[in-house]
Short mmCIF file of C-alpha atoms in Angstrom, two decimals:
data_model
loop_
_atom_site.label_atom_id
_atom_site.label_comp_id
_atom_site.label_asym_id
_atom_site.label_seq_id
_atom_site.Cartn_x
_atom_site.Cartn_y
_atom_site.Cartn_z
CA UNK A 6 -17.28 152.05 -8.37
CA UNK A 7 -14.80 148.87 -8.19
CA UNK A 8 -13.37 149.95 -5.12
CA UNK A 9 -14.15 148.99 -0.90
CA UNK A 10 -15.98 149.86 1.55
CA UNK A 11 -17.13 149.33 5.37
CA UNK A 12 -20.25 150.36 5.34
CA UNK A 13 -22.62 150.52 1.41
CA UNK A 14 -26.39 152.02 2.62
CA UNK A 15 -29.11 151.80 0.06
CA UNK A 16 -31.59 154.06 -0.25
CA UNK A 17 -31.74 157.93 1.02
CA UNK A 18 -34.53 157.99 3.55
CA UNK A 19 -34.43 159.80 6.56
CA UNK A 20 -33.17 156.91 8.75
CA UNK A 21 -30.68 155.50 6.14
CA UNK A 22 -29.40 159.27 5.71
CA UNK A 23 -28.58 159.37 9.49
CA UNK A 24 -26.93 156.49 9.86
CA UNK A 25 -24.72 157.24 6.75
CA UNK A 26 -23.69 160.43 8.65
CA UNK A 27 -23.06 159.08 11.84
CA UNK A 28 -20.78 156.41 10.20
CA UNK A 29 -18.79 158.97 7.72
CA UNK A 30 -18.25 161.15 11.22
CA UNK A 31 -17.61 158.05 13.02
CA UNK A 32 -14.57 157.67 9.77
CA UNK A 33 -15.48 154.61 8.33
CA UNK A 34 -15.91 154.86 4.55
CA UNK A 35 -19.26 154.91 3.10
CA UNK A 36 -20.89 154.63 -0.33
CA UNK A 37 -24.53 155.79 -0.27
CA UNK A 38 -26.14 154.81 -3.66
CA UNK A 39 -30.22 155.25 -4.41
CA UNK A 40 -32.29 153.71 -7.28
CA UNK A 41 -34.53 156.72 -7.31
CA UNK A 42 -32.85 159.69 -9.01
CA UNK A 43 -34.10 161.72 -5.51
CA UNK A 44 -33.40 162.22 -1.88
CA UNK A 45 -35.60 161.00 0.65
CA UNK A 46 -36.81 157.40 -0.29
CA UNK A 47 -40.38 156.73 1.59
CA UNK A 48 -39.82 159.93 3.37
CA UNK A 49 -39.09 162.53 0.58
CA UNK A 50 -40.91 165.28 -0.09
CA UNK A 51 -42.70 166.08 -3.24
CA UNK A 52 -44.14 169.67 -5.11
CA UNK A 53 -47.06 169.86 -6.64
CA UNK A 54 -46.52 168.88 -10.54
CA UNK A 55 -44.71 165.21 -8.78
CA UNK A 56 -47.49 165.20 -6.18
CA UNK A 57 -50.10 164.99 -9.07
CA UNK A 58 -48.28 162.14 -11.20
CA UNK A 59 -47.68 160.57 -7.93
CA UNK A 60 -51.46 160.26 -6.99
CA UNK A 61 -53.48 161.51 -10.49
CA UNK A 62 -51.44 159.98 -13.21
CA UNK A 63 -50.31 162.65 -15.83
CA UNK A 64 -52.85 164.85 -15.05
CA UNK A 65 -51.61 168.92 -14.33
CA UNK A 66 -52.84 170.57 -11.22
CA UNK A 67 -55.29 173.08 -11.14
CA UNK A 68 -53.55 176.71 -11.34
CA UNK A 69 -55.81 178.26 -8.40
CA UNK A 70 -53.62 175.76 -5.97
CA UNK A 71 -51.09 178.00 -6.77
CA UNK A 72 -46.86 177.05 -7.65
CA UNK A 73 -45.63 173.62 -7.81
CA UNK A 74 -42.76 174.57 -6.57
CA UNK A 75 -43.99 176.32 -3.40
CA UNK A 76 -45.16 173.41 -2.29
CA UNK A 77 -43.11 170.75 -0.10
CA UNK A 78 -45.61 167.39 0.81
CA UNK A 79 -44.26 164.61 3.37
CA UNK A 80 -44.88 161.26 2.30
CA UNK A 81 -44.50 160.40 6.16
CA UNK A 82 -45.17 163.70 7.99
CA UNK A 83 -43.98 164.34 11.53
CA UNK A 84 -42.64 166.84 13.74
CA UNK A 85 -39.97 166.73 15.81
CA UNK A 86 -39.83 167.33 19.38
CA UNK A 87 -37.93 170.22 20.86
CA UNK A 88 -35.73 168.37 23.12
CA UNK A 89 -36.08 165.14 21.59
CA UNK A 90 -33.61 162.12 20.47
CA UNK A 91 -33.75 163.57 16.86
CA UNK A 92 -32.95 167.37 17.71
CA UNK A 93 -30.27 165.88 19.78
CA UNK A 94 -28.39 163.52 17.10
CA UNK A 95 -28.78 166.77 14.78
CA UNK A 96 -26.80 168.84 16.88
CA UNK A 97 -24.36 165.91 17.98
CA UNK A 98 -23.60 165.77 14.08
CA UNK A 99 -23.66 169.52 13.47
CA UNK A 100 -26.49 168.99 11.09
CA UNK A 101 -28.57 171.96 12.40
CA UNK A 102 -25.93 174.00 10.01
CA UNK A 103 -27.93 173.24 7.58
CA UNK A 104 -31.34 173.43 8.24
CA UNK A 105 -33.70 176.02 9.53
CA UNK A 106 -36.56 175.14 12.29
CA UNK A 107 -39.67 176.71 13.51
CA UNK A 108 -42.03 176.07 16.26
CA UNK A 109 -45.46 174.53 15.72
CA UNK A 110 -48.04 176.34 17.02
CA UNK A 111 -50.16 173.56 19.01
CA UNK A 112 -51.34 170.50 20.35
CA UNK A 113 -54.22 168.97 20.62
CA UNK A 114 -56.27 166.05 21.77
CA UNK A 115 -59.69 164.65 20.92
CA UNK A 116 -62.02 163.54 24.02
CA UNK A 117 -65.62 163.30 24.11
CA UNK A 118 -66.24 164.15 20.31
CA UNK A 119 -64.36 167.50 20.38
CA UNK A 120 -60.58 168.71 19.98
CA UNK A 121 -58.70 170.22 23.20
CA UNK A 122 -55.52 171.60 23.35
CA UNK A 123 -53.15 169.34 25.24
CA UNK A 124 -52.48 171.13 29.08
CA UNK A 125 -48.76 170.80 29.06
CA UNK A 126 -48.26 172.63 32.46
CA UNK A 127 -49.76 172.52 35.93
CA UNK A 128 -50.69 175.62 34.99
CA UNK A 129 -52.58 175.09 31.86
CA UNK A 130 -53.95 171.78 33.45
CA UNK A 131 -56.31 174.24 35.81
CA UNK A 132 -57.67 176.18 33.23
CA UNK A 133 -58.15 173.13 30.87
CA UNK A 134 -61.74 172.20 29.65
CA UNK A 135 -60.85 168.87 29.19
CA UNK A 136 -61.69 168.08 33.12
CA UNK A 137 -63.44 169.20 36.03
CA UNK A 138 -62.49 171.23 38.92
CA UNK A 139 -61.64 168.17 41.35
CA UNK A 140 -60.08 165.95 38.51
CA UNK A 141 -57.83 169.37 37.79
CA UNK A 142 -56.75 169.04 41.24
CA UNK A 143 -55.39 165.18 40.44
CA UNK A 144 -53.97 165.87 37.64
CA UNK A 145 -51.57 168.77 39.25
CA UNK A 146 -50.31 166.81 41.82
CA UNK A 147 -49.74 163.68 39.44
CA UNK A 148 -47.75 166.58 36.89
CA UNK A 149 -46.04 168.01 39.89
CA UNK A 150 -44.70 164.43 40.35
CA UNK A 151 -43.92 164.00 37.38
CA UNK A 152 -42.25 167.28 36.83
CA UNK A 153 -39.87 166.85 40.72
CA UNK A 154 -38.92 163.16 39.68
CA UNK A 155 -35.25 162.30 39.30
CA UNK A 156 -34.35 158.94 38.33
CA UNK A 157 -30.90 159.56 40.34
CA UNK A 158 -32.96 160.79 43.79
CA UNK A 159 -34.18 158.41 45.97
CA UNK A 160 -35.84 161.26 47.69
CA UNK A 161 -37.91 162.20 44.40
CA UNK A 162 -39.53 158.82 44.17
CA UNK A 163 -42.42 158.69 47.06
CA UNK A 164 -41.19 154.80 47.78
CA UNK A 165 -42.46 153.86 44.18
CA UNK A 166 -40.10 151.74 42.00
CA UNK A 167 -41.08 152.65 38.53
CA UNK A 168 -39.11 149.75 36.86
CA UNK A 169 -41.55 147.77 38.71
CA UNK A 170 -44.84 149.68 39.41
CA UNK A 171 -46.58 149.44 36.23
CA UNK A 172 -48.42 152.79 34.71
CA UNK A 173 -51.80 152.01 35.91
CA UNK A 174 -50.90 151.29 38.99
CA UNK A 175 -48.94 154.77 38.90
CA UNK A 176 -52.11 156.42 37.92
CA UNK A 177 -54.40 154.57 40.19
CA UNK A 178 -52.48 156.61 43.01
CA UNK A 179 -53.74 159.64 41.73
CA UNK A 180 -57.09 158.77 41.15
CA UNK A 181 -57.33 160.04 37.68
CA UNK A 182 -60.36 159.63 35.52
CA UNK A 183 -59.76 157.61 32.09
CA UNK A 184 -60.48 160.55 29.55
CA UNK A 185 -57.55 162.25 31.67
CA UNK A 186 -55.40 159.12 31.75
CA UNK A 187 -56.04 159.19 27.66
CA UNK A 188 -54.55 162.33 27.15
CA UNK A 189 -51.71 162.09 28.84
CA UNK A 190 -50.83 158.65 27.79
CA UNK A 191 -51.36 159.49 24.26
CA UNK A 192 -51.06 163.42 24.02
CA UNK A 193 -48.27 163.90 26.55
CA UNK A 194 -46.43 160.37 26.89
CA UNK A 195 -46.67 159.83 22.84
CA UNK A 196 -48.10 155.61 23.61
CA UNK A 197 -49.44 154.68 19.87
CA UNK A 198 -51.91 152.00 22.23
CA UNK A 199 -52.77 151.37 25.32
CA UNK A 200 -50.28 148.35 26.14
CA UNK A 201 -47.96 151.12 28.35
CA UNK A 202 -50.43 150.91 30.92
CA UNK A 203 -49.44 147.12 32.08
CA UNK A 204 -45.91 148.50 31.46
CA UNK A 205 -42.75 149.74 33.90
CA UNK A 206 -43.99 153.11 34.59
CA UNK A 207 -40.55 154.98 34.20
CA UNK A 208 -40.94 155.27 30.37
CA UNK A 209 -43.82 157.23 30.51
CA UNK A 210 -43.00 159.45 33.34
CA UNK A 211 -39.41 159.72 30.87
CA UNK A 212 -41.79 160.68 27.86
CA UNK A 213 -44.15 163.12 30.12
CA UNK A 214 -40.98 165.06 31.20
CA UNK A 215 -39.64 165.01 27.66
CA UNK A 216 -43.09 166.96 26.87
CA UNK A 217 -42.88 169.60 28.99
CA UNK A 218 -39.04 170.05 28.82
CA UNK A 219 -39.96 170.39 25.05
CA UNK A 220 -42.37 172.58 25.59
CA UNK A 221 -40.53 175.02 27.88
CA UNK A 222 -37.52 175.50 25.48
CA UNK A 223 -39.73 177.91 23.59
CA UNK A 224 -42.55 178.87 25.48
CA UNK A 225 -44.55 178.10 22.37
CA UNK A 226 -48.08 176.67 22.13
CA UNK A 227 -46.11 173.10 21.98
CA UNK A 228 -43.29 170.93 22.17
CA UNK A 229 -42.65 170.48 18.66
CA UNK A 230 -40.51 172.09 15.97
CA UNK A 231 -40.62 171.61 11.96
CA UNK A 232 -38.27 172.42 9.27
CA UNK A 233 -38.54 175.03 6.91
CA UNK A 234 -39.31 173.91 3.71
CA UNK A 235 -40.14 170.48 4.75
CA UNK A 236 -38.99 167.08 6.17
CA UNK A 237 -36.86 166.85 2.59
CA UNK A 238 -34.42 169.17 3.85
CA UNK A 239 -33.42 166.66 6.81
CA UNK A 240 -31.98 163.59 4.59
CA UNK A 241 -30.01 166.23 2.49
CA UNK A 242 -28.83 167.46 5.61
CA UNK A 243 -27.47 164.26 6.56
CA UNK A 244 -25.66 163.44 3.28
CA UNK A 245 -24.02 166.61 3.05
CA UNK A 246 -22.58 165.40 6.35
CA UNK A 247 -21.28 162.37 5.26
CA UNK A 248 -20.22 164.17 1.88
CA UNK A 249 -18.09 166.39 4.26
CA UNK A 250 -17.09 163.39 5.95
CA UNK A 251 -15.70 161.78 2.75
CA UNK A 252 -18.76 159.93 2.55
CA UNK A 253 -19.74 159.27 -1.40
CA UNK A 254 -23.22 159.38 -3.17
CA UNK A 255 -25.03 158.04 -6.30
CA UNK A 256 -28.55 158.55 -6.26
CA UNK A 257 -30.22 156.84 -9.96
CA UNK A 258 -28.35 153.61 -9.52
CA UNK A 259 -30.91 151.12 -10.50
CA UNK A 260 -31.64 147.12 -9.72
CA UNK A 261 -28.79 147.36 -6.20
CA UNK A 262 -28.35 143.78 -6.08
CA UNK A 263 -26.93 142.86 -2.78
CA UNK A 264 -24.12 139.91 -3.02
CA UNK A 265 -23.48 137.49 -0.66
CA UNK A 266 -20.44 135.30 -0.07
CA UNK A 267 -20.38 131.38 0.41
CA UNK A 268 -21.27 131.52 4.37
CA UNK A 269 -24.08 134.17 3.70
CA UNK A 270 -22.63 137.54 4.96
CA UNK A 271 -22.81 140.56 2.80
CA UNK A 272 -19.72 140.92 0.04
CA UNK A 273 -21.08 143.80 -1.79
CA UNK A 274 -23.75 145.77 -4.25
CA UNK A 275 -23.92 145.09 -8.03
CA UNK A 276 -25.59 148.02 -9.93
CA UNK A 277 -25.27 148.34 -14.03
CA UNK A 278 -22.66 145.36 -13.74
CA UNK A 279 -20.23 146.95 -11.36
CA UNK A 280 -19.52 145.23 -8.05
CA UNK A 281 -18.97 147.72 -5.28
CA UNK A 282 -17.07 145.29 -2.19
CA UNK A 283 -17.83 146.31 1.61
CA UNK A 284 -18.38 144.40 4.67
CA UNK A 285 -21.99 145.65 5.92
CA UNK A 286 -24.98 146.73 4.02
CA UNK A 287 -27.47 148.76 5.55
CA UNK A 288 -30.86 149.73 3.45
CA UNK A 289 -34.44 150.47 4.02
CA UNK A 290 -37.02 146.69 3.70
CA UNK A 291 -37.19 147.85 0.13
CA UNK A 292 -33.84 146.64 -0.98
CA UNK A 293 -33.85 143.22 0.61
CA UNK A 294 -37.39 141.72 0.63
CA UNK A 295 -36.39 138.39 1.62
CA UNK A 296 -34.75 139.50 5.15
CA UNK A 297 -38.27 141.36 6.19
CA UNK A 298 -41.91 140.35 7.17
CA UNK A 299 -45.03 142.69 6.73
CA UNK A 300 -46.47 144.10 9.93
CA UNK A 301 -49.04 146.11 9.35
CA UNK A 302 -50.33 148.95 6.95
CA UNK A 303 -50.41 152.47 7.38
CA UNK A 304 -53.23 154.73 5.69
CA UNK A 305 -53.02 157.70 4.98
CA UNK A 306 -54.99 160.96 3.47
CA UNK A 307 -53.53 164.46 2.18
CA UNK A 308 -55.55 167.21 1.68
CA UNK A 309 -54.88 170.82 0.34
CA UNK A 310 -56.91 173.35 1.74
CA UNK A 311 -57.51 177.09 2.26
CA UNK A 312 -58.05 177.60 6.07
CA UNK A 313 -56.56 176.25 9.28
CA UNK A 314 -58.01 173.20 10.79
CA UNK A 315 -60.68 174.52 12.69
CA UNK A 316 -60.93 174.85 16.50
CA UNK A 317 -57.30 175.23 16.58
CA UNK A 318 -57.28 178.54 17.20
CA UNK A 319 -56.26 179.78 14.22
CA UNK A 320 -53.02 177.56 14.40
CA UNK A 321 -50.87 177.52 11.10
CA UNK A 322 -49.36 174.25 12.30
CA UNK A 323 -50.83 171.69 14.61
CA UNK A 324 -50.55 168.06 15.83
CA UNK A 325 -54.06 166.58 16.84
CA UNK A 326 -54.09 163.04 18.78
CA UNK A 327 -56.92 161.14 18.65
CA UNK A 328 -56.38 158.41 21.25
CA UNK A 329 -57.91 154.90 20.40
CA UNK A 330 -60.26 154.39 22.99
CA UNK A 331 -62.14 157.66 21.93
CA UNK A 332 -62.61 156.38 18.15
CA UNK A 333 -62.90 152.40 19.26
CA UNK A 334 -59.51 151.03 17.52
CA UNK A 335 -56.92 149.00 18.84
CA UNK A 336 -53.96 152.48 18.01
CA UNK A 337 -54.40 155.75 17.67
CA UNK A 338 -54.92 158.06 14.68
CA UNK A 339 -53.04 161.48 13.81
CA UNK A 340 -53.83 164.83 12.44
CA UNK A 341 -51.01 166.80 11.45
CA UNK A 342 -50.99 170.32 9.29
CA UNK A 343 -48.41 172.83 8.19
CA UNK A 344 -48.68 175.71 5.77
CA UNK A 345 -46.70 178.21 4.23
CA UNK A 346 -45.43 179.67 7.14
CA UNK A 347 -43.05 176.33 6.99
CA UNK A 348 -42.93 177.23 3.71
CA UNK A 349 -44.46 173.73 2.60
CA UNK A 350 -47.46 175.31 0.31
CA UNK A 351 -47.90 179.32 -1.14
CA UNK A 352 -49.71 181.39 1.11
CA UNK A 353 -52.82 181.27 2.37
CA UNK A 354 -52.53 177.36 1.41
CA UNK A 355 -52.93 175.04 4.73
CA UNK A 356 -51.73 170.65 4.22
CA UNK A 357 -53.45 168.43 6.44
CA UNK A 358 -52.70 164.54 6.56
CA UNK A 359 -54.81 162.08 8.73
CA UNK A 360 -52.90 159.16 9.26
CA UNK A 361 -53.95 156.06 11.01
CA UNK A 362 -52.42 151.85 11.46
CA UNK A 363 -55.15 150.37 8.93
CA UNK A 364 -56.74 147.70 10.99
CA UNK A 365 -59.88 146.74 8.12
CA UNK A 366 -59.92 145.88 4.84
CA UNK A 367 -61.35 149.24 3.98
CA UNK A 368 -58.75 151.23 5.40
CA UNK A 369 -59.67 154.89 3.60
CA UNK A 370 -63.24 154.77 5.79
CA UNK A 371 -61.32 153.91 8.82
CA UNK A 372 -59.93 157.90 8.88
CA UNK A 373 -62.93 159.55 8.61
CA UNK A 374 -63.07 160.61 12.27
CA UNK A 375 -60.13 162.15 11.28
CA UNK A 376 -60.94 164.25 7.85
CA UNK A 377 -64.50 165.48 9.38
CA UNK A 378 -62.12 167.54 11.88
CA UNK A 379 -60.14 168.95 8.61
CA UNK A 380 -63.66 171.14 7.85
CA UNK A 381 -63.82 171.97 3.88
CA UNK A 382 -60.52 170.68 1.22
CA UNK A 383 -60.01 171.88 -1.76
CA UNK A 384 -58.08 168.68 -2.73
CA UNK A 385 -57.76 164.69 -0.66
CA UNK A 386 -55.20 162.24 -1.90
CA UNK A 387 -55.13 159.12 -0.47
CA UNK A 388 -51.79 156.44 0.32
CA UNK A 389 -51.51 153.27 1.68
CA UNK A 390 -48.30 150.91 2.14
CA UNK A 391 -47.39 147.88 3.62
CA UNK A 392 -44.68 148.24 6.95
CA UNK A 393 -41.87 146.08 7.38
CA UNK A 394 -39.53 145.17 9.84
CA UNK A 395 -35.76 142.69 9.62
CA UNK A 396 -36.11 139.05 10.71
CA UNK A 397 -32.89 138.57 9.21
CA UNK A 398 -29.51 137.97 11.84
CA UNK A 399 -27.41 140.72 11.67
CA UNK A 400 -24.80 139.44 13.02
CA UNK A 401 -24.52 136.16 10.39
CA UNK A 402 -25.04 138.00 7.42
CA UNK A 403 -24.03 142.17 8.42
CA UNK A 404 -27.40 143.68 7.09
CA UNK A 405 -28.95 145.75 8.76
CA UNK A 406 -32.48 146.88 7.82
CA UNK A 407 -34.46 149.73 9.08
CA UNK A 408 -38.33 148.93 9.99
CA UNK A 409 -40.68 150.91 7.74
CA UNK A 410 -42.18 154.50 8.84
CA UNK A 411 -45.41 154.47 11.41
CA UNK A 412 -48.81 156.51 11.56
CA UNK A 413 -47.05 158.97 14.19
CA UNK A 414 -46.99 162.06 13.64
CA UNK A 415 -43.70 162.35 15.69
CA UNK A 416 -40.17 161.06 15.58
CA UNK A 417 -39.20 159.50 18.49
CA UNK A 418 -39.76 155.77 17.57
CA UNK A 419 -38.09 156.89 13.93
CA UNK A 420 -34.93 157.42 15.52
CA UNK A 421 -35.02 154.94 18.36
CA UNK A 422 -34.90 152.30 15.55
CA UNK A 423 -31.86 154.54 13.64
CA UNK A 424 -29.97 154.85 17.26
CA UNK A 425 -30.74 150.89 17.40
CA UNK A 426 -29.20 149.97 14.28
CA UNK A 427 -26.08 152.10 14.63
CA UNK A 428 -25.51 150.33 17.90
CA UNK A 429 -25.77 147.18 16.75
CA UNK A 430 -23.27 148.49 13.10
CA UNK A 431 -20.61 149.88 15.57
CA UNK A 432 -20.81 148.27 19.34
CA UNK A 433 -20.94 151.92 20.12
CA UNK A 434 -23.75 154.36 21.48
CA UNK A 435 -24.06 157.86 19.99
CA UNK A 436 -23.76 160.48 23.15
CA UNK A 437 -26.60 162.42 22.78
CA UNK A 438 -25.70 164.51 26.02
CA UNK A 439 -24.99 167.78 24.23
CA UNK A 440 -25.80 171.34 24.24
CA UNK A 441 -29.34 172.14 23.41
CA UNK A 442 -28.99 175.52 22.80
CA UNK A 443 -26.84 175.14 20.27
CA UNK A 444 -29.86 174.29 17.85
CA UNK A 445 -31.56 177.56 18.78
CA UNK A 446 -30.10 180.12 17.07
CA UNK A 447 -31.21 178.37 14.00
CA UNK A 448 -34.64 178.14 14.99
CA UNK A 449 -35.48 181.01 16.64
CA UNK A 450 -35.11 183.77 13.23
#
């Protein structure tokens, strides 16, 4: 282990795994080491039997929920959207090799007390129950808009600035009612609160066209896809990349004790009294406490069960929104479920989570409008932890840490932060302007 390197990441979750491959392609050399003798970090994936000491102590699981090893639980579930930042950097890195995707059967939105699916097309906006026959009429020409605006064409714009008309005043135009302004800042545009509305309107006209040119790649019931076998697949993914790259890996390596020189930058990792030099560390809050501050907590419930989430139309795997001014928070909450036909649990086996931004000291009650939409479970596990984000300098003392996961059940602000970090590692930006359909073939078996 005595030897150098530019870059040393600790830990192997999702966002540390991408930035070790994008570095390794990028041919800088890379050690990846891991306290935890498995991939994944916050974001791994467990079966059953580790599911059950994770949350129950020693205790075995119950043999009518089937094999442990047919089942493959997030610890920080989300999908991925079809034409999103993620897919993109996967196929920019030749990841999608790898890995096998499917499309998620829906999306949905709660208004009024009930779940909708999200109208994702002028088309679907008209035959939406979520509004009436005039507000239908709105919301067409605001998606038409929406759907004819180039940033590039004058022409596109109707005389509206959106680096300087805010949202609201964007929606005001339209004259759209707030239950329809909910959903599609918080279905369509992906907002976590309601702070985008007093913002430059441009990123959520950006996001809104991301949705539906998501949503069109496979003329599915939504915009998402989802690995098989789980989110665990994508950090193994990504090290395999680097590995290919000449990138090298020791997962098990306990107490990482990152050095510092006499001005305070980064000289290397001690683990088991070796000294590994480099010039840059980068690592999840985990691995150096005293460069982050808490932000927040994110709760969250698991639940096994034998049906589909009901009112989704029978959907095998689903993302349900439930905006914040429908429940009275201050961010939104998430439903997200897969099954076995992502191969996460055996079949006829369904896994829900409900995950939520705890904002009281009794943060389990706070996702209840959440688990009464779940219907009957044969088992609920519940986990909290603490988010964290850098307040360190990186450029006095070359770390780089990534902020913790959030509630969303998406990926977008996931790899914003990784695209962030690599910028600020390199001076470079990773060209994400590649061939879409070159992810397809793997998805589409």
């Amino acid at each position: 282990m005595d030897e150098e390197y530019d870059v040393i990441v600790l830990g192997t979750g999702l966002k540390e795994c991408i930035l070790s491959g994008l570095l390794s392609v990028d041919g800088l050399k890379v050690l990846h080491m891991d306290r935890n003798d498995y991939y994944g970090g916050d974001s791994t994936s467990l079966n059953l039997n580790q599911l059950w000491k994770r949350f129950r102590g020693e205790d075995k699981p119950p043999a009518h929920l089937g094999a442990s090893r047919d089942y493959n639980v997030d610890m920080v579930p989300k999908f991925m959207m079809a034409n999103g930042t993620l897919v993109r950097t996967l196929i920019h890195t030749d990841v999608t090799k790898y890995l096998s995707f499917k499309a998620v059967d829906g999306s949905y939105v709660f208004s009024k007390g009930k779940i909708y699916k999200v109208p994702a097309t002028d088309m679907e906006a008209l035959k939406s129950p979520l509004m009436g026959l005039f507000e239908k009429r709105r919301a067409r020409n605001f998606f038409i808009y929406v759907q004819d605006y180039n940033e590039a064409d004058p022409k596109t714009h109707q005389g509206l600035d959106l680096t300087r008309v805010t949202t609201r005043e964007l929606i005001a135009k339209y004259g759209l009612s707030e239950d329809t302004v909910d959903f599609i800042g918080h279905a369509l545009a992906l907002h976590r609160d309601d702070r985008y509305l007093d913002e430059p309107a441009l990123d959520t006209v950006k996001r809104m066209k991301l949705y539906a040119e998501s949503l069109a790649r496979f003329q599915g019931g939504s915009p998402y896809i989802y690995p098989l076998y789980g989110l665990g697949e994508l950090p193994q993914g990504f090290a395999r990349l680097s590995a290919v790259y000449g990138g090298t890996y020791m997962l098990n390596k306990p107490e990482c004790k990152v050095e510092f020189d006499m001005e305070g930058k980064v000289c290397g990792v001690t683990s088991e009294g070796e000294t590994a030099k480099c010039k840059k560390v980068v690592c999840d809050p985990s691995y150096l406490p005293n460069k982050v501050r808490k932000i927040g907590r994110v709760v969250r419930a698991i639940a096994i069960m034998s049906h589909p989430i009901p009112n989704t139309n029978e959907s095998h795997s689903v993302q349900i929104i439930l905006p914040q001014k429908q429940l009275g928070r201050r961010s939104d909450m998430y439903v997200f479920c897969c099954s076995y036909t992502h191969n996460v649990a055996p079949r006829g086996k369904f896994i829900a989570f409900v995950s939520a931004e705890a904002e009281t000291d009794n943060p389990q009650s706070e996702l209840k409008p959440g688990l009464d939409l779940l219907g009957s479970v044969d088992e609920i596990f519940y986990d909290i932890y603490d988010r964290y984000e850098p307040v360190n300098e990186p450029s006095l003392d070359n770390c780089f840490v990534s902020t913790s996961y959030d509630a969303t059940t998406h990926f977008e602000t996931t790899v914003t932060d990784v695209l962030n970090m690599y910028t600020m590692i390199t001076g470079k930006t990773v060209d994400l302007s590649v061939d879409l359909s070159a992810a397809s073939a793997a998805e589409e078996y």
